[in-house]
XYZ file of C-alpha atoms in Angstrom:
742
model
C -0.003 -0.028 -0.022
C 1.411 3.452 -0.901
C 1.923 5.890 1.911
C 2.926 9.572 1.945
C 5.521 9.614 4.650
C 7.194 12.904 5.852
C 9.167 14.019 8.864
C 7.016 15.881 11.346
C 8.135 17.531 14.626
C 7.323 15.573 17.731
C 4.376 17.206 19.641
C 5.214 19.027 22.846
C 4.477 17.545 26.296
C 3.620 20.762 28.178
C -0.134 20.293 27.924
C -0.831 23.300 25.684
C -2.051 21.089 22.907
C -3.966 18.716 25.195
C -7.454 17.510 24.458
C -10.104 16.961 27.180
C -10.346 13.204 26.482
C -6.595 12.777 27.141
C -6.497 14.504 30.527
C -5.398 12.126 33.313
C -4.703 9.128 31.028
C -1.397 7.322 31.356
C 1.083 8.712 28.851
C 2.903 5.762 27.225
C 5.646 8.206 26.116
C 6.470 9.166 29.762
C 7.098 6.093 31.872
C 8.044 6.563 35.612
C 11.049 4.816 37.137
C 9.126 4.080 40.416
C 7.489 1.091 38.795
C 9.099 0.243 35.404
C 6.513 -0.700 32.767
C 3.533 -0.142 34.992
C 3.656 3.595 36.111
C 3.285 6.521 33.695
C 2.884 10.265 33.973
C -0.709 11.387 33.717
C -1.324 13.486 30.623
C -1.765 17.193 31.441
C -1.536 16.519 35.198
C 1.884 17.684 36.494
C 2.856 15.758 39.521
C 0.258 12.993 38.962
C 1.287 9.397 38.119
C -0.999 6.564 36.929
C -0.216 3.040 38.114
C -1.387 0.081 36.156
C -2.540 -3.242 37.705
C 0.515 -5.524 38.343
C -0.624 -8.670 40.111
C -3.317 -11.401 39.693
C -3.818 -13.435 42.917
C -6.418 -15.600 44.535
C -9.082 -13.340 46.175
C -8.366 -12.864 49.948
C -11.342 -13.408 52.251
C -12.050 -11.372 55.396
C -11.264 -14.335 57.705
C -7.774 -14.671 56.318
C -8.302 -17.347 53.772
C -8.482 -17.224 49.989
C -11.339 -17.974 47.524
C -10.619 -21.526 46.450
C -12.663 -24.651 46.870
C -12.500 -28.132 45.335
C -15.747 -30.129 45.737
C -15.799 -33.931 45.286
C -19.329 -34.881 44.175
C -20.836 -38.393 44.242
C -24.357 -39.015 43.113
C -25.082 -42.793 43.264
C -22.701 -44.419 40.741
C -21.867 -41.114 39.165
C -18.809 -39.165 40.461
C -17.275 -35.891 39.480
C -16.136 -32.709 40.946
C -16.190 -28.962 40.770
C -13.670 -26.203 41.425
C -14.492 -22.690 42.518
C -11.916 -19.863 42.489
C -11.969 -16.166 43.114
C -9.350 -13.786 41.623
C -8.232 -10.292 42.664
C -6.259 -7.713 40.740
C -3.763 -5.610 42.624
C -2.542 -2.093 41.886
C 0.582 -1.365 44.138
C -0.253 2.260 44.852
C 1.290 2.218 48.320
C 4.589 0.589 47.156
C 4.832 2.991 44.275
C 4.218 5.928 46.576
C 6.941 4.744 48.928
C 9.291 4.342 45.951
C 8.437 7.895 44.818
C 9.101 9.246 48.284
C 12.441 7.430 48.493
C 13.494 8.916 44.980
C 12.721 12.417 46.314
C 10.167 13.093 43.662
C 6.780 13.857 45.293
C 4.031 12.358 43.290
C 0.259 12.059 43.562
C -0.578 8.501 42.380
C -3.810 7.158 41.020
C -4.855 3.724 39.726
C -5.636 3.205 36.060
C -9.242 2.177 35.398
C -9.406 -0.809 32.948
C -12.301 -0.779 30.537
C -12.761 -4.527 30.235
C -10.942 -7.843 30.606
C -10.838 -11.452 29.605
C -9.996 -14.231 32.126
C -8.763 -17.688 31.189
C -8.581 -20.536 33.681
C -6.612 -23.674 33.058
C -5.685 -26.804 35.007
C -2.258 -27.455 36.489
C -2.882 -31.198 36.927
C -3.564 -34.087 34.580
C -3.207 -32.696 31.112
C -0.951 -29.608 31.544
C -2.556 -26.362 30.362
C -5.965 -27.866 29.675
C -8.677 -25.118 29.710
C -11.283 -25.527 32.450
C -13.954 -23.310 30.892
C -14.318 -20.880 28.017
C -12.704 -17.412 28.451
C -14.684 -15.230 30.863
C -15.375 -11.765 29.486
C -15.323 -9.193 32.301
C -16.911 -5.799 32.565
C -15.847 -2.841 34.762
C -17.779 -4.091 37.796
C -15.763 -7.444 38.063
C -12.364 -6.337 36.887
C -10.854 -6.206 40.385
C -12.436 -9.325 41.678
C -14.261 -12.154 39.908
C -15.232 -15.711 40.720
C -15.615 -18.745 38.418
C -16.923 -22.214 38.817
C -15.861 -25.118 36.598
C -16.843 -28.768 36.434
C -14.186 -31.526 36.717
C -14.147 -35.206 35.776
C -13.692 -37.570 38.756
C -9.984 -38.298 38.410
C -9.119 -34.569 37.920
C -11.218 -33.590 40.928
C -9.434 -36.174 43.144
C -6.028 -35.015 41.965
C -6.998 -31.256 42.471
C -8.067 -32.103 46.064
C -4.768 -33.804 46.761
C -2.868 -30.818 45.411
C -4.808 -28.371 47.490
C -4.305 -30.405 50.654
C -0.545 -30.308 49.997
C -0.590 -26.524 49.636
C -0.295 -26.539 45.871
C -2.411 -24.447 43.591
C -4.279 -26.691 41.079
C -5.220 -23.979 38.628
C -3.515 -21.302 36.621
C -5.031 -18.094 35.219
C -4.290 -15.362 32.842
C -6.158 -12.008 32.608
C -5.943 -9.432 29.746
C -6.966 -5.921 30.941
C -7.720 -3.236 28.388
C -7.352 0.330 29.578
C -7.356 3.805 27.929
C -3.931 5.471 27.427
C -2.162 8.145 25.355
C -0.279 6.515 22.488
C 3.414 6.972 21.962
C 4.384 9.636 19.483
C 6.859 9.768 16.633
C 7.810 12.534 14.121
C 6.015 10.818 11.195
C 2.940 11.271 9.130
C 1.315 8.930 6.667
C -1.786 8.866 4.428
C -3.711 5.594 5.207
C -6.359 4.030 3.075
C -8.087 1.484 5.477
C -9.626 -0.484 2.666
C -6.364 -0.881 0.798
C -4.604 -1.730 4.099
C -7.115 -4.413 4.986
C -6.842 -5.878 1.462
C -3.116 -6.151 1.881
C -3.317 -7.892 5.248
C -6.109 -10.245 3.996
C -4.062 -11.283 0.985
C -1.101 -11.994 3.350
C -2.762 -13.863 6.086
C -6.136 -14.883 4.716
C -9.778 -13.677 5.403
C -10.562 -13.275 9.081
C -7.093 -14.333 10.179
C -6.296 -14.194 13.889
C -2.988 -12.484 14.686
C -1.040 -11.755 17.972
C -0.452 -8.074 18.547
C 3.239 -8.180 17.623
C 2.635 -9.844 14.369
C -0.186 -7.449 13.465
C 2.042 -4.471 14.408
C 4.845 -5.715 12.199
C 2.513 -6.269 9.243
C 0.839 -2.811 9.629
C 4.237 -1.129 9.827
C 5.499 -2.820 6.689
C 2.208 -2.156 4.760
C 1.975 1.549 5.711
C 5.623 2.617 5.364
C 6.822 0.077 2.713
C 9.991 -0.580 4.604
C 11.251 -3.205 7.075
C 9.469 -2.888 10.385
C 10.941 -1.030 13.328
C 9.575 -2.209 16.725
C 9.028 1.265 18.211
C 7.297 2.502 15.107
C 5.267 -0.634 14.676
C 3.889 -0.529 18.245
C 2.909 3.097 18.010
C 1.276 2.561 14.648
C -0.653 -0.543 15.662
C -2.140 1.019 18.818
C -3.776 3.593 16.562
C -4.671 1.448 13.535
C -5.739 -1.932 14.892
C -9.312 -0.778 15.505
C -9.548 0.144 11.846
C -8.600 -3.357 10.509
C -9.292 -5.754 13.364
C -11.348 -6.560 16.464
C -9.937 -8.172 19.713
C -10.575 -11.836 20.249
C -12.203 -12.779 23.675
C -8.971 -14.481 24.951
C -6.398 -13.621 27.511
C -3.696 -13.327 24.958
C -3.823 -10.150 22.927
C -5.127 -11.671 19.683
C -6.823 -9.725 16.907
C -9.116 -10.964 14.055
C -9.062 -9.146 10.736
C -12.289 -7.457 9.879
C -14.476 -8.447 6.796
C -14.408 -4.879 5.526
C -12.710 -1.558 6.553
C -15.158 0.887 8.139
C -13.622 4.245 7.162
C -12.274 6.141 4.125
C -8.678 7.345 3.648
C -7.287 9.706 6.248
C -3.968 11.321 7.330
C -2.398 9.705 10.376
C -0.065 11.986 12.251
C 1.966 10.004 14.726
C 3.224 13.165 16.321
C -0.216 14.105 17.577
C -1.294 12.662 20.936
C -4.256 10.325 20.686
C -6.205 8.174 23.124
C -6.103 4.454 22.306
C -6.981 1.154 23.959
C -3.871 -0.653 25.262
C -3.631 -4.191 26.649
C -1.914 -5.589 29.660
C -1.747 -9.323 30.543
C -1.462 -10.457 34.144
C -0.714 -14.128 35.106
C -1.568 -15.696 38.404
C 1.035 -15.275 41.083
C 1.401 -18.982 41.893
C 3.902 -18.487 44.692
C 1.640 -16.026 46.574
C -1.343 -18.291 46.065
C 0.595 -21.378 47.325
C 1.721 -19.465 50.439
C -1.925 -18.376 51.112
C -3.043 -22.024 50.808
C -0.280 -23.420 52.984
C -1.104 -20.880 55.715
C -4.707 -22.051 56.008
C -6.509 -25.188 57.093
C -6.481 -27.587 54.073
C -9.962 -28.861 55.209
C -11.514 -25.490 54.386
C -10.476 -25.849 50.622
C -11.817 -29.330 49.959
C -15.433 -30.496 50.399
C -16.846 -33.947 49.757
C -20.549 -34.191 48.915
C -22.463 -37.504 48.757
C -25.923 -37.500 47.191
C -28.334 -40.458 46.956
C -29.123 -41.895 43.624
C -32.006 -40.041 41.996
C -34.894 -41.362 39.743
C -34.416 -40.913 36.016
C -35.354 -37.306 35.010
C -34.259 -35.731 38.217
C -31.513 -33.119 37.419
C -29.353 -31.172 39.853
C -28.919 -27.571 38.881
C -26.224 -25.429 40.641
C -26.615 -21.644 40.906
C -23.885 -19.119 41.566
C -23.862 -15.306 41.599
C -20.623 -13.756 40.530
C -21.280 -10.439 42.287
C -19.100 -8.074 44.252
C -19.510 -8.859 47.932
C -21.176 -7.652 50.015
C -23.993 -5.802 48.446
C -25.204 -2.907 50.688
C -28.812 -3.387 51.933
C -29.210 -6.751 50.240
C -31.652 -8.608 52.449
C -32.453 -11.555 50.185
C -31.055 -12.926 46.934
C -32.761 -15.542 44.750
C -32.084 -17.386 41.564
C -35.240 -18.148 39.545
C -35.278 -20.911 36.815
C -38.024 -21.666 34.342
C -38.020 -24.388 31.741
C -40.866 -24.203 29.192
C -42.896 -27.386 28.333
C -41.513 -29.877 25.852
C -42.922 -32.672 23.693
C -42.189 -35.262 26.413
C -43.196 -32.940 29.356
C -46.374 -30.902 28.984
C -45.912 -28.858 32.180
C -43.585 -25.908 32.771
C -40.789 -26.557 35.327
C -39.926 -23.684 37.714
C -37.596 -23.393 40.648
C -36.537 -20.587 42.993
C -33.605 -20.893 45.370
C -32.079 -18.532 47.895
C -28.434 -17.690 47.317
C -26.611 -17.478 50.672
C -24.354 -14.607 49.528
C -22.927 -13.060 46.422
C -20.377 -15.587 45.196
C -22.049 -18.477 47.150
C -23.162 -21.689 45.392
C -26.576 -23.265 45.885
C -28.000 -26.456 44.207
C -31.491 -27.683 43.692
C -33.230 -30.561 41.909
C -35.795 -30.307 39.146
C -37.743 -33.007 37.326
C -37.451 -33.092 33.605
C -38.306 -35.777 31.119
C -35.981 -38.767 31.138
C -32.919 -37.896 29.085
C -34.024 -34.259 28.558
C -31.319 -31.628 28.533
C -31.872 -28.394 30.361
C -32.953 -25.534 28.147
C -34.676 -22.641 29.888
C -34.090 -19.213 31.410
C -32.613 -17.926 34.672
C -32.554 -14.651 36.451
C -31.642 -13.032 39.721
C -34.215 -11.511 42.129
C -33.165 -9.315 44.985
C -34.783 -7.772 48.003
C -33.068 -4.495 48.967
C -33.598 -2.550 52.211
C -35.709 0.567 51.607
C -36.343 -0.302 48.018
C -38.152 -3.656 47.959
C -38.057 -6.503 45.510
C -36.412 -6.145 42.186
C -36.223 -8.573 39.271
C -33.221 -8.961 36.982
C -33.424 -9.862 33.277
C -34.023 -13.385 32.089
C -30.954 -15.049 30.611
C -30.536 -18.412 28.604
C -29.989 -21.418 30.821
C -28.632 -24.429 28.895
C -26.318 -26.036 31.469
C -26.741 -27.403 34.956
C -23.990 -25.056 36.240
C -25.478 -21.469 36.084
C -23.143 -18.687 37.013
C -24.883 -15.276 36.913
C -22.636 -12.275 36.291
C -23.069 -8.687 37.695
C -25.193 -7.582 34.779
C -27.792 -10.188 35.769
C -28.371 -8.193 39.051
C -31.652 -6.170 38.881
C -29.756 -2.795 38.971
C -26.210 -1.709 38.279
C -23.711 -1.871 41.108
C -21.059 0.671 42.157
C -18.138 -1.117 43.845
C -16.118 0.638 46.530
C -12.853 -1.071 47.535
C -10.354 0.192 50.181
C -6.798 -0.913 50.370
C -5.283 -2.117 53.624
C -3.256 1.074 53.778
C -6.474 3.052 53.945
C -8.424 0.815 56.385
C -5.498 1.049 58.801
C -6.054 4.824 58.905
C -9.740 5.494 58.312
C -13.205 4.185 57.689
C -15.409 5.150 54.721
C -19.222 5.697 54.726
C -21.145 5.630 51.355
C -24.107 8.001 51.112
C -26.855 8.319 48.590
C -27.999 11.525 46.884
C -30.669 11.913 49.601
C -27.992 11.726 52.331
C -28.815 8.174 53.465
C -25.766 6.185 54.689
C -26.074 2.802 53.062
C -22.805 1.123 53.909
C -19.393 1.230 55.568
C -15.898 0.191 54.292
C -13.372 -0.624 56.963
C -10.769 -3.270 57.911
C -13.477 -5.791 58.650
C -15.163 -5.270 55.271
C -12.854 -3.538 52.703
C -15.294 -4.111 49.759
C -18.831 -2.856 49.332
C -21.188 -2.911 46.356
C -23.969 -0.358 46.297
C -27.045 -0.467 44.105
C -27.305 2.298 41.623
C -30.970 3.172 41.531
C -32.572 6.091 39.624
C -34.490 7.392 42.628
C -31.586 7.617 45.133
C -28.227 6.574 43.651
C -24.961 6.504 45.642
C -23.540 9.965 45.517
C -20.596 10.501 47.967
C -18.129 8.715 50.149
C -16.938 10.290 53.338
C -13.668 8.947 54.564
C -13.094 9.582 58.322
C -9.760 9.215 59.877
C -9.436 7.004 62.922
C -7.050 9.568 64.390
C -6.510 13.281 64.045
C -7.489 15.033 60.866
C -10.387 16.134 58.741
C -12.808 13.858 56.785
C -12.401 13.685 53.082
C -15.311 13.713 50.544
C -15.049 11.472 47.440
C -17.801 11.640 44.828
C -19.295 8.419 43.442
C -18.786 9.288 39.800
C -17.956 5.931 38.370
C -18.842 2.238 38.840
C -15.651 1.190 40.506
C -13.840 3.238 43.140
C -10.485 2.349 44.660
C -9.813 4.045 47.973
C -6.199 4.527 49.013
C -4.413 7.211 50.971
C -2.391 8.114 47.885
C -5.450 8.634 45.713
C -7.530 10.782 48.131
C -7.671 14.598 47.528
C -5.112 16.386 49.618
C -2.341 13.726 49.446
C 0.931 14.750 47.786
C 2.672 17.959 46.875
C 0.985 21.329 47.375
C 2.162 24.924 46.610
C 1.227 28.156 48.385
C 2.189 31.813 48.329
C 2.890 33.712 51.530
C 2.128 37.459 51.066
C 2.871 40.379 53.343
C 2.131 44.126 53.169
C 5.454 46.006 53.400
C 3.723 48.922 55.081
C 4.043 47.203 58.427
C 7.745 46.501 57.979
C 9.778 43.325 57.547
C 8.311 40.125 58.924
C 9.733 36.633 59.650
C 7.239 33.945 58.960
C 7.642 30.298 60.098
C 5.721 27.485 58.436
C 5.440 23.685 58.462
C 3.064 21.043 57.115
C -0.005 20.314 59.105
C 0.349 17.502 61.643
C 4.103 17.435 61.452
C 4.718 18.967 64.933
C 8.117 17.404 65.277
C 9.480 18.907 62.065
C 11.757 21.917 62.183
C 9.771 24.941 60.951
C 11.106 26.694 57.850
C 11.391 30.523 57.969
C 10.766 33.075 55.249
C 11.666 36.704 55.568
C 9.284 39.155 53.853
C 9.964 42.869 53.372
C 9.514 45.650 50.929
C 12.083 43.986 48.461
C 10.371 40.576 48.844
C 6.696 40.979 49.791
C 5.737 37.470 48.847
C 7.360 34.061 48.688
C 6.335 30.709 47.263
C 6.512 27.601 49.431
C 5.917 23.901 48.706
C 5.194 20.957 50.990
C 4.225 17.273 50.781
C 1.145 16.036 52.699
C 1.788 12.380 53.546
C -1.783 12.113 55.041
C -4.856 13.152 53.058
C -6.639 13.887 56.312
C -4.018 16.521 57.336
C -3.088 18.047 54.021
C -2.707 21.729 55.007
C 0.011 24.107 56.226
C 0.251 26.130 59.433
C 2.206 29.407 59.904
C 3.044 32.041 62.414
C 4.484 35.548 62.171
C 6.774 36.759 64.780
C 5.739 35.753 68.347
C 2.178 34.992 67.336
C 0.598 31.537 67.844
C 0.427 29.012 65.118
C -2.423 29.534 62.690
C -5.240 27.047 62.150
C -4.392 24.631 59.358
C -4.995 26.157 55.888
C -6.419 23.631 53.510
C -4.673 23.453 50.066
C -6.297 24.349 46.810
C -5.254 24.894 43.176
C -3.599 28.268 43.885
C -3.408 29.060 47.634
C -2.505 32.544 48.748
C -1.894 33.111 52.480
C -1.862 36.703 53.723
C 0.290 36.622 56.840
C -0.613 40.087 58.083
C -2.810 40.159 61.167
C -6.495 40.858 60.369
C -7.973 44.353 60.510
C -10.659 44.670 63.207
C -13.561 46.913 62.475
C -16.599 47.048 64.686
C -15.660 43.605 66.111
C -15.386 42.087 62.640
C -12.081 40.567 61.448
C -11.234 41.518 57.816
C -8.450 40.213 55.575
C -7.410 41.310 52.101
C -9.219 39.425 49.366
C -6.516 37.603 47.331
C -8.706 37.407 44.291
C -9.824 41.060 44.346
C -7.203 43.812 44.990
C -8.700 46.592 47.206
C -11.355 44.187 48.573
C -11.664 42.576 51.944
C -13.354 39.445 53.209
C -14.883 38.407 56.513
C -16.355 35.287 57.901
C -20.153 35.747 58.396
C -20.682 35.951 62.128
C -24.377 34.841 62.293
C -26.962 33.630 62.942
C -28.989 36.752 63.355
C -32.682 37.653 62.943
C -33.250 38.612 59.312
C -34.974 41.835 60.216
C -36.802 43.473 63.231
C -40.020 41.777 62.100
C -38.384 38.367 61.445
C -39.878 36.707 64.545
C -43.357 36.390 65.770
C -45.620 34.286 68.023
C -49.275 33.872 67.183
C -51.535 32.404 69.906
C -54.412 30.128 68.917
C -56.111 28.403 71.875
C -53.744 25.940 73.478
C -51.187 26.132 70.692
C -48.999 29.054 69.675
C -47.340 29.282 66.176
C -43.756 30.538 66.033
C -42.275 32.028 62.906
C -38.530 32.953 62.685
C -36.511 34.072 59.677
C -32.669 33.960 60.367
C -29.595 34.929 58.355
C -25.960 34.129 58.589
C -24.383 37.220 57.044
C -24.174 40.678 58.709
C -27.318 42.823 58.446
C -26.937 45.487 55.694
C -26.632 48.321 58.205
C -23.753 46.836 60.094
C -22.052 45.736 56.867
C -22.264 49.322 55.693
C -20.718 50.537 58.960
C -17.793 48.049 58.628
C -17.241 49.143 55.060
C -17.104 52.811 56.061
C -14.631 51.920 58.815
C -12.107 50.902 56.178
C -12.104 54.217 54.452
C -13.298 55.572 51.115
C -13.451 53.115 48.156
C -13.077 49.999 50.248
C -15.230 47.022 49.436
C -16.070 43.968 51.569
C -17.723 40.611 50.918
C -18.495 37.507 53.033
C -16.170 34.550 52.794
C -17.945 31.417 51.380
C -19.474 29.137 54.051
C -21.757 26.037 53.876
C -24.756 26.059 56.180
C -25.671 22.476 57.033
C -28.384 23.158 59.689
C -30.266 26.028 61.309
C -32.595 25.339 64.277
C -34.616 27.125 66.883
C -34.235 25.585 70.378
C -36.103 26.069 73.609
C -35.001 25.363 77.162
C -37.295 23.355 79.433
C -37.649 24.050 83.235
C -35.206 21.241 83.979
C -32.530 22.787 81.756
C -32.833 20.596 78.639
C -32.538 22.333 75.168
C -34.782 20.917 72.486
C -35.067 21.793 68.766
C -38.554 22.913 67.887
C -37.839 23.717 64.176
C -34.939 23.136 61.884
C -33.892 23.461 58.295
C -31.144 24.500 55.929
C -30.238 27.853 54.354
C -30.864 29.543 50.977
C -27.311 28.424 49.930
C -26.264 31.967 48.906
C -25.620 35.198 50.888
C -27.076 36.189 53.211
C -27.913 32.490 53.878
C -31.526 33.068 55.104
C -33.677 30.351 56.628
C -37.434 30.537 57.333
C -38.538 28.288 60.209
C -41.935 27.713 61.781
C -43.193 25.519 64.627
C -46.428 24.813 66.641
C -45.607 25.226 70.335
C -47.454 24.183 73.463
C -46.716 23.619 77.123
C -43.163 24.346 78.245
C -41.961 25.215 74.764
C -44.651 27.852 74.358
C -43.721 29.295 77.811
C -40.064 29.414 76.806
C -40.921 31.304 73.540
C -43.086 33.830 75.401
C -40.357 34.502 77.980
C -37.672 34.919 75.319
C -39.813 37.405 73.310
C -40.431 39.294 76.579
C -36.670 39.800 76.961
C -35.790 36.744 79.292
C -32.514 35.374 78.319
C -31.439 31.719 78.192
C -34.890 30.415 77.183
C -34.847 30.316 73.354
C -31.915 30.367 70.904
C -31.085 30.168 67.168
C -28.432 27.458 66.368
C -26.375 27.467 63.165
C -24.053 24.594 62.073
C -21.622 25.766 59.424
C -18.622 24.568 57.532
C -16.032 27.422 57.487
C -12.743 26.909 55.589
C -13.147 23.165 55.887
C -13.959 23.183 59.585
C -17.270 22.399 61.311
C -18.582 25.316 63.386
C -21.621 25.504 65.684
C -22.844 28.862 66.824
C -25.658 29.637 69.177
C -27.436 33.046 69.589
C -29.893 33.894 72.369
C -33.019 35.269 70.827
C -33.581 37.687 73.733
C -30.200 39.258 73.007
C -30.920 39.386 69.258
C -34.101 41.388 69.941
C -32.056 43.912 71.832
C -30.017 44.550 68.686
C -28.887 48.276 68.524
C -31.391 50.504 66.639
C -28.958 51.230 63.919
C -29.372 47.696 62.666
C -33.127 47.917 62.694
C -33.138 51.007 60.552
C -31.668 49.073 57.629
C -33.757 46.010 56.877
C -31.745 43.463 54.902
C -32.624 42.131 51.486
C -31.404 39.214 49.428
């Protein structure tokens, strides 16, 4: 095939030419030394590395064992066996983070998210390398853990049981993962005609030929450039062109089948331009680690012998297994339903419904078919979820007596949250829905949780709470598989900040250190007229204490300042006007910010009590920001031309509380704010008895009987403020002359 080939400058790597779809993908042009071949720089994310999965092992169980079971089955004169195995994919984020720290290069690391996978399971007994079942195609929900069940002949089952008892793994596995990446670049350009290219390959290898990746890459390179193949060029070219001329085969080895016809017209392929491609990575079972795990456990737990009495002709044993992530939050009951339509020898429909003990568990039942009839029906999963009710999954073909139901057979999609040991040693994580309902917890006792993704109230956020000192971290549930590790949480890694000082007050020595590192020697920066600002950088080793603290002169250490994309810290003491602390606004020169000091009454008429027989109706409208009159007074105290604005806060709760005669405070009304300044809240309540007496006393000027309570998040910290309503009614007249407005 003819190709127009010209030298072309290699594209830059500074991110100026980046496309949105490339952001955050592993850049195959930029490998990282911390984990050769498995760690790459993230595209357009300076300081962020992407680590690829590296290990395939037997799935560890919470009680210390691994997911492997050989069952010896005997039904009358018939003998056989079954082998069940669970596999887990590991991404060594913690080890890579330690290697990066040792190298002196601070890196924020994240795990690559594979798109799909293919698992092959073979025997390591009897006939070496014999496949136990067809390749298992995996979707995103089961890429990190998956379970398979395979039937064995009698002699193979006995041999497998002996191997397991001796601490030897009787199976081998290979897993091909496909993930999105940025293809390598070369200073080359070629005009490619897909139809002519496919014709060339078909003449060479035959229609629909199946080729390994290396052979396909060599053939594409020779066909496009008309010269002997070069490995680097061939790999870069094949990653971009293989979807045009082939499709992947569902096997663990990266094999590709030539298409029947090319789907696109001729185009210009510029290898110097960055492009997102699908790349493959093949993992093999770590047999040494699996053997050590087996040897460390009780051999009896990995072998089971089952004797069943002889059954009349026509009776058939059907085994059900649900290959789901475990556990599923709120899953009260899980059933497998089977239906077999009538046949010529059997006029009635056969149905069966069996409870499955747990996701991944195996349950068997017997059904009566016609003598000699093969099973040919449909099977589905049916689940009962707390707070949702019973849900039915789709019917799937059932043509074997061993029915394994994958995650897409579950009635609703599942979002899987998995925490590494490094995280569960430091924190626990709670999964909340969009309505704020906590549906599950991930900790050392249960590091994996699957959550049903419903339309009415889907999982929305994960709150990771440290077991020790530090602040909780919020993680959105924005994908179907979430890996929680200290190195991937927001706040972990390197952070910059700028210390800024007004030279009017003279030179100033500023000390600073990372939050939580009290033993570290503080660093000192001197700021003066020649150097009014200085940039600093620190590495947060804990995502729960990611900030920085500072002090100027003999002052106390500041509260931790949380990092953000561009953090500016004004180290000058705040200006105090009318009791309000104001600081220069880093985003608006000549402007000042203050923390809203409320709650207040929204205006002089914002509270009222209406009596109606034995019940009184209370109405209160509160605000968090300063009343307009006081804000104007603060602004005028700064001088002509000054401007002020409230710092952003998040109001989580506003309540009116009354105090009973025995001293107990009780909320009589509560709600949230308007969400924007001045953060108003309208509350109402019907009061009787002691609560009505408390409200009447407060409105008459008696203190300590009724209060407004506001719970806020200010600069990442939770704050609770209480204002006595009797004191708010005594607000100076100058505030009452300026009713606020939104």
